[in-house]
JSON list of C-alpha atoms in Angstrom, two decimals:
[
{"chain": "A", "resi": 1, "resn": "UNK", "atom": "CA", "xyz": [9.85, 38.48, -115.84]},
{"chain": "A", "resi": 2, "resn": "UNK", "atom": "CA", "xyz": [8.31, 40.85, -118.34]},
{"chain": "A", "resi": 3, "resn": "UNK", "atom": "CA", "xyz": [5.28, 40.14, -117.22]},
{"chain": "A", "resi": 4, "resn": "UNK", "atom": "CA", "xyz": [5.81, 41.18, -113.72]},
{"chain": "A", "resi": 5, "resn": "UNK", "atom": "CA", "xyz": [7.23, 44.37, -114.86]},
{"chain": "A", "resi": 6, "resn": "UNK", "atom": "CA", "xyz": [4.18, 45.29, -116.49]},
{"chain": "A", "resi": 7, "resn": "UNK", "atom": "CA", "xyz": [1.49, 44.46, -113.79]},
{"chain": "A", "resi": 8, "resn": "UNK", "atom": "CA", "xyz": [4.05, 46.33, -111.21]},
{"chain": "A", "resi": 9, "resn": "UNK", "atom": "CA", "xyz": [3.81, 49.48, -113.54]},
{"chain": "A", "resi": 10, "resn": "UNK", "atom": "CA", "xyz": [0.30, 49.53, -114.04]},
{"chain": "A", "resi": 11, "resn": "UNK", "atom": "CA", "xyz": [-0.09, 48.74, -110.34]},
{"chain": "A", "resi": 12, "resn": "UNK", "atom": "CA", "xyz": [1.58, 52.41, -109.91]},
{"chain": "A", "resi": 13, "resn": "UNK", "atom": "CA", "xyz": [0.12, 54.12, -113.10]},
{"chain": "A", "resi": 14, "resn": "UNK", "atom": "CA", "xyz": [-3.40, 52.96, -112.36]},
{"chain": "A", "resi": 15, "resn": "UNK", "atom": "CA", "xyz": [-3.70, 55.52, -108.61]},
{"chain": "A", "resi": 16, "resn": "UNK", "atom": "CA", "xyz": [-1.78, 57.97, -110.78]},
{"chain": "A", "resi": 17, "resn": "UNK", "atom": "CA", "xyz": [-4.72, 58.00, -113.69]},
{"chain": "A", "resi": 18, "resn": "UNK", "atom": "CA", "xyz": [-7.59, 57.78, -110.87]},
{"chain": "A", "resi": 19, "resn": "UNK", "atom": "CA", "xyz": [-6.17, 60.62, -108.84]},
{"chain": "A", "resi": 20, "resn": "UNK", "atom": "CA", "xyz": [-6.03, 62.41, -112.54]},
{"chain": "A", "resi": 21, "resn": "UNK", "atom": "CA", "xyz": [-9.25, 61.54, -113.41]},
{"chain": "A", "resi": 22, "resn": "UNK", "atom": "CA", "xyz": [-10.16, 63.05, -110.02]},
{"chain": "A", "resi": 23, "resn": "UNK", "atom": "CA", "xyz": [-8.82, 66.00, -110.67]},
{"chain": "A", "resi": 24, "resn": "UNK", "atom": "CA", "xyz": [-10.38, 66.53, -113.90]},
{"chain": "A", "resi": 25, "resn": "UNK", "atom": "CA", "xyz": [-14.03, 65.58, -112.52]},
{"chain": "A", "resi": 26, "resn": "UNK", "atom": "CA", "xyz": [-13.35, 68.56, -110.32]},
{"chain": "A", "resi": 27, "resn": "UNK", "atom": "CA", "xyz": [-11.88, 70.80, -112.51]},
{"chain": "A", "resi": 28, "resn": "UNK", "atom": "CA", "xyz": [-14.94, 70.15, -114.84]},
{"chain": "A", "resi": 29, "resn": "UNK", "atom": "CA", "xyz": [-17.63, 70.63, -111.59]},
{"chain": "A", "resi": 30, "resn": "UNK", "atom": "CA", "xyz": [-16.06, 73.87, -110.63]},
{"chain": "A", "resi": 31, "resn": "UNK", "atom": "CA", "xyz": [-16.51, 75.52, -114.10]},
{"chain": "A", "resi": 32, "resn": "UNK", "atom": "CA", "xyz": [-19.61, 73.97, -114.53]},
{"chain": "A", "resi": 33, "resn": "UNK", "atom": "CA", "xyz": [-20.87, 75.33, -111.59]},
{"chain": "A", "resi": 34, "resn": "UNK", "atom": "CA", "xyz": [-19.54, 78.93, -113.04]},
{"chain": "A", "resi": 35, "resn": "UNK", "atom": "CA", "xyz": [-21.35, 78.53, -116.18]},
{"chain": "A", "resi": 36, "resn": "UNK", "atom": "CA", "xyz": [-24.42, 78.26, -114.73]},
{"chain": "A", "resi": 37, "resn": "UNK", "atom": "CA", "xyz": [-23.89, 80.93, -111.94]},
{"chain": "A", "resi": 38, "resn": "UNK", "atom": "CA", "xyz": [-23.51, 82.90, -114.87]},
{"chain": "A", "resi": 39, "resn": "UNK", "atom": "CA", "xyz": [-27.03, 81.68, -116.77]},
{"chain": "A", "resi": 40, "resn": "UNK", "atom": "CA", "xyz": [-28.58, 82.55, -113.48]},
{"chain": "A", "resi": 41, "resn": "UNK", "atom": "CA", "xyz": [-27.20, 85.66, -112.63]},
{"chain": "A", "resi": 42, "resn": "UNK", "atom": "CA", "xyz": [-29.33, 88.95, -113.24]},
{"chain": "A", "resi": 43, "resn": "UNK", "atom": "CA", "xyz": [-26.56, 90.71, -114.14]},
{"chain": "A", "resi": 44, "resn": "UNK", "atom": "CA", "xyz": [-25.36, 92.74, -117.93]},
{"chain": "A", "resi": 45, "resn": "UNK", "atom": "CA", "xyz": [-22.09, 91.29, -119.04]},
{"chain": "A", "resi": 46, "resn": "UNK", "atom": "CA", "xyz": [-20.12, 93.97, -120.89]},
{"chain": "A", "resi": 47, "resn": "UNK", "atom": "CA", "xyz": [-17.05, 92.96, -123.47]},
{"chain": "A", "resi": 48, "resn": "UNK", "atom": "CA", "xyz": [-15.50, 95.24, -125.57]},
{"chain": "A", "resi": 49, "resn": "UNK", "atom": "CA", "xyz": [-18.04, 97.86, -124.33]},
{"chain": "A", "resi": 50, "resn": "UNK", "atom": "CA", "xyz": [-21.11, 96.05, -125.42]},
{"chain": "A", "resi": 51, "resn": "UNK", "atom": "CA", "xyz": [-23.95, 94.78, -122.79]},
{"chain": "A", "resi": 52, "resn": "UNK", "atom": "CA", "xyz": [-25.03, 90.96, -123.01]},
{"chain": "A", "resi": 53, "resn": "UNK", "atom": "CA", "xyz": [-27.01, 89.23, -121.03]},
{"chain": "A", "resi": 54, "resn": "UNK", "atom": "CA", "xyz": [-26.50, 86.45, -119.17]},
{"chain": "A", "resi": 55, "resn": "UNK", "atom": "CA", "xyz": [-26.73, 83.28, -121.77]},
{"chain": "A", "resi": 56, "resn": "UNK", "atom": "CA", "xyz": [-24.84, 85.00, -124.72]},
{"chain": "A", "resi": 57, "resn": "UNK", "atom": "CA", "xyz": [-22.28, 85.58, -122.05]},
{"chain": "A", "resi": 58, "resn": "UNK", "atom": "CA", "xyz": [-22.10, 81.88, -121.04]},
{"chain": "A", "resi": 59, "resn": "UNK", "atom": "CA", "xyz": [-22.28, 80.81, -124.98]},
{"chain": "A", "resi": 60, "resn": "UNK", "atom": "CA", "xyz": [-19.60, 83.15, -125.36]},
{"chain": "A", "resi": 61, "resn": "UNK", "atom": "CA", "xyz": [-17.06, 82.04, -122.70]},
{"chain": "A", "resi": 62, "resn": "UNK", "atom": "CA", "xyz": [-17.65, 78.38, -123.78]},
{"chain": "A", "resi": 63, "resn": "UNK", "atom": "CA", "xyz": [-17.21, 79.23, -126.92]},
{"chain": "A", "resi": 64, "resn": "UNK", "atom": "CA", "xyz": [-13.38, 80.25, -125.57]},
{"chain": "A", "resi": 65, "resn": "UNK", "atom": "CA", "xyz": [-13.22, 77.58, -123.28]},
{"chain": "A", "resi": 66, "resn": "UNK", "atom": "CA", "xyz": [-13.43, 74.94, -126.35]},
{"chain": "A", "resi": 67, "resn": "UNK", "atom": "CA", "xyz": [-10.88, 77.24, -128.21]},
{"chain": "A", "resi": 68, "resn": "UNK", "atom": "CA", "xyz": [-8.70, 76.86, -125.15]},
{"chain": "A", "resi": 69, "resn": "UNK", "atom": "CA", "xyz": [-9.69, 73.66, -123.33]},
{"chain": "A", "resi": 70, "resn": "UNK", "atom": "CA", "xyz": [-5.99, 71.73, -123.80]},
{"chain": "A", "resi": 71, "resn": "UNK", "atom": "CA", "xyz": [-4.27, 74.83, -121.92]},
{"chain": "A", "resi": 72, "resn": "UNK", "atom": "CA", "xyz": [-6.34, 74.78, -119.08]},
{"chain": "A", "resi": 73, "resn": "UNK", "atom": "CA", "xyz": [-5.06, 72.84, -116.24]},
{"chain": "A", "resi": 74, "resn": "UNK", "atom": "CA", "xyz": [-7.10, 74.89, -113.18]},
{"chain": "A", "resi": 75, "resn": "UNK", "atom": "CA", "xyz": [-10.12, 76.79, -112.86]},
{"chain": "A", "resi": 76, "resn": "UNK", "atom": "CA", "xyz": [-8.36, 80.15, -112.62]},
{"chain": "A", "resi": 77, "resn": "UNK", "atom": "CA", "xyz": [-6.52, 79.41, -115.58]},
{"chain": "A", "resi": 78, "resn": "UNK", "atom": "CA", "xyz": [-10.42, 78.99, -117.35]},
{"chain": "A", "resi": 79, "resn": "UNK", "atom": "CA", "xyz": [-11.33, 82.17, -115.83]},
{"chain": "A", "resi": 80, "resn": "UNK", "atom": "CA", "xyz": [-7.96, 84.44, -116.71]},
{"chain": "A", "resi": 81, "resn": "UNK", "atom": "CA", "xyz": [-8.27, 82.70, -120.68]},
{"chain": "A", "resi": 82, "resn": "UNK", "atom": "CA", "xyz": [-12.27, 82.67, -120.88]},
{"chain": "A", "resi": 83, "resn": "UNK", "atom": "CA", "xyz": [-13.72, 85.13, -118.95]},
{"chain": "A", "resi": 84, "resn": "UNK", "atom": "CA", "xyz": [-11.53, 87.59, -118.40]},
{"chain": "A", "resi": 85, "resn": "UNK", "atom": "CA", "xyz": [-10.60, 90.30, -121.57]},
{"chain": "A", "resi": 86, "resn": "UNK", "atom": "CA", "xyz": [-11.02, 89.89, -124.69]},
{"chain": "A", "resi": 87, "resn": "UNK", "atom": "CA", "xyz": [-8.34, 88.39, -127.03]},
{"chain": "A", "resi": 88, "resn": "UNK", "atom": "CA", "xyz": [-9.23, 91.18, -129.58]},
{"chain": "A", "resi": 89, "resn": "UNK", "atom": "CA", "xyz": [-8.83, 94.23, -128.22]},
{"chain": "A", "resi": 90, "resn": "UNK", "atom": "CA", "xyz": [-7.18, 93.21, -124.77]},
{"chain": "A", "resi": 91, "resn": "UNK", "atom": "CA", "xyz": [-10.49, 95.08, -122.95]},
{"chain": "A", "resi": 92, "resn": "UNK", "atom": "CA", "xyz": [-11.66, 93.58, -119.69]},
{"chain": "A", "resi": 93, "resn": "UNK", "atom": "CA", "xyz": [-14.91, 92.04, -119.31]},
{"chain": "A", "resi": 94, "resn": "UNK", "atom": "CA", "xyz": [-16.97, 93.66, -116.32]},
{"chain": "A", "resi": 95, "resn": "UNK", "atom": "CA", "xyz": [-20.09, 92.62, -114.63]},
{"chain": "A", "resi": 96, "resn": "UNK", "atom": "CA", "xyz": [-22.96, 95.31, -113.83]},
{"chain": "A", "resi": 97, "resn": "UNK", "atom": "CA", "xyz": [-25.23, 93.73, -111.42]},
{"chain": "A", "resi": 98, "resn": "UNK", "atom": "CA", "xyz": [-28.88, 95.88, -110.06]},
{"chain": "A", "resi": 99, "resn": "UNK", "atom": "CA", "xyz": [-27.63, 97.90, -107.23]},
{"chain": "A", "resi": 100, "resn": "UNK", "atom": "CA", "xyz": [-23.85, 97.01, -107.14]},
{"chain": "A", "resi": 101, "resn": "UNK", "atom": "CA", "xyz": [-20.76, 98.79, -108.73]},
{"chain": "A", "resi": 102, "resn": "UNK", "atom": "CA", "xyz": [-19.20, 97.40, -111.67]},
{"chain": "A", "resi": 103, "resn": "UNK", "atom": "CA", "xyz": [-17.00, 94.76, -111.13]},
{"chain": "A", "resi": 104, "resn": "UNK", "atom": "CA", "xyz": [-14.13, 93.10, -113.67]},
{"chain": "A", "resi": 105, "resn": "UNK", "atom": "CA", "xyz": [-15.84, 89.80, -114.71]},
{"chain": "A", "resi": 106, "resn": "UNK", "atom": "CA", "xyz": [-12.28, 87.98, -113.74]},
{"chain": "A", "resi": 107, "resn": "UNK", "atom": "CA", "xyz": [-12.80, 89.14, -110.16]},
{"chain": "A", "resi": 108, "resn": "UNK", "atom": "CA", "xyz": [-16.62, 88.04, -109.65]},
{"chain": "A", "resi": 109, "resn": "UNK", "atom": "CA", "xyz": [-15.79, 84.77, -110.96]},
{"chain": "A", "resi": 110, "resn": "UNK", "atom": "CA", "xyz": [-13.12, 84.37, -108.48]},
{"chain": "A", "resi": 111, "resn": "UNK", "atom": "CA", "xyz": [-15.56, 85.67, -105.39]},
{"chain": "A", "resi": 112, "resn": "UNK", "atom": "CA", "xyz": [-17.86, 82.99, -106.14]},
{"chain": "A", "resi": 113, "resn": "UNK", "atom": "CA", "xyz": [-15.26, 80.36, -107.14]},
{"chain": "A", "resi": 114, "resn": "UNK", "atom": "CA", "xyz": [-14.00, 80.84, -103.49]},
{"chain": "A", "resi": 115, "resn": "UNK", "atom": "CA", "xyz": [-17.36, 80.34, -102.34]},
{"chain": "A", "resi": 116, "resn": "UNK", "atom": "CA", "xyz": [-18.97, 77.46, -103.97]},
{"chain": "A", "resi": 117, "resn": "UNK", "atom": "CA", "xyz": [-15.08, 75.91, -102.99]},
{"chain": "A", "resi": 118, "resn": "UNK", "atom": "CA", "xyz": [-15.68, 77.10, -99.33]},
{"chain": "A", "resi": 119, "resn": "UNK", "atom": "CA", "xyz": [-19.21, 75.66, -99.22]},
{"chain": "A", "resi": 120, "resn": "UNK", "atom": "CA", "xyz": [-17.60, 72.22, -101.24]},
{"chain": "A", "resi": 121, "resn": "UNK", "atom": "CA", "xyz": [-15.67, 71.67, -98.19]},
{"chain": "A", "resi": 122, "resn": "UNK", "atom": "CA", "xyz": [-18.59, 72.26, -95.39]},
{"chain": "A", "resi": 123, "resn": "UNK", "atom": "CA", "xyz": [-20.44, 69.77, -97.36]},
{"chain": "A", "resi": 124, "resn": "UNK", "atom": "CA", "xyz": [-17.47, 67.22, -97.46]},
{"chain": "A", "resi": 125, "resn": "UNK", "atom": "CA", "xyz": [-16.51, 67.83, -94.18]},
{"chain": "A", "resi": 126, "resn": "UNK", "atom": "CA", "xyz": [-20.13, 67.63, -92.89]},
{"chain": "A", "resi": 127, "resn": "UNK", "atom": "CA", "xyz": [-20.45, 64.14, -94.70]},
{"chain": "A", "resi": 128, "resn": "UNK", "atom": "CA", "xyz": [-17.50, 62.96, -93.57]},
{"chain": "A", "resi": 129, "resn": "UNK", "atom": "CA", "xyz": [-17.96, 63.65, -89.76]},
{"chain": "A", "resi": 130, "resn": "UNK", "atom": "CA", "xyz": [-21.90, 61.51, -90.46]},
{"chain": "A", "resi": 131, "resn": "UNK", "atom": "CA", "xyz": [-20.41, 58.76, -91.59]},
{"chain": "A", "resi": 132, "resn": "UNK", "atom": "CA", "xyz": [-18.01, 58.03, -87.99]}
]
């Protein structure tokens, strides 16, 4: 009877776990996918009123993103503790991109968070509707 009780509890934990799993592979993708629209943006990264440039920025928010990796449980959360202000001085980070206004870093990240999530769903949609 023990027996059964464990291989009907593992039969429920084990969609639990993949769904988790699932959720962490696309957790991971999305700020992937933000680190490197960050290494290939042409834009100045200012913190604490100092310019950077586009890799020391990325070092620098992964840097905070292994500093704060077991409270993050969504990619907003990564953004508002990583690339946000700094934990120093409480300053917000902005963006300066060629020919656009300066722009808080938290709310570029989210612009193209929405978009790469926007164009995530095209592509699964479109893939989905191929394959009937």
């Amino acid at each position: 009877m023990q027996m059964l009780a464990k291989i009907i509890l593992s039969m429920c934990l084990f969609p639990m776990l993949s769904l988790q799993q699932s959720w962490a592979g696309e957790l991971q993708k999305e700020i992937d996918h933000l680190i490197e629209f960050i290494n290939h943006s042409e834009c100045i990264f200012i913190r604490n009123g100092r310019e950077h440039n586009p890799e020391e920025a990325s070092r620098h928010i992964l840097r905070k993103y292994d500093y704060f990796k077991a409270k993050i449980r969504t990619t907003e959360q990564f953004i508002e503790l990583c690339a946000t202000k700094s934990t120093m001085s409480n300053r917000f980070y902005e963006i300066a991109c060629r020919g656009k206004l300066k722009i808080k870093s938290k709310d570029w990240l989210l612009g193209e968070l929405r978009r790469f999530r926007s164009q995530s769903r095209r592509s699964y949609l479109k893939n989905a509707s191929n394959t009937h």
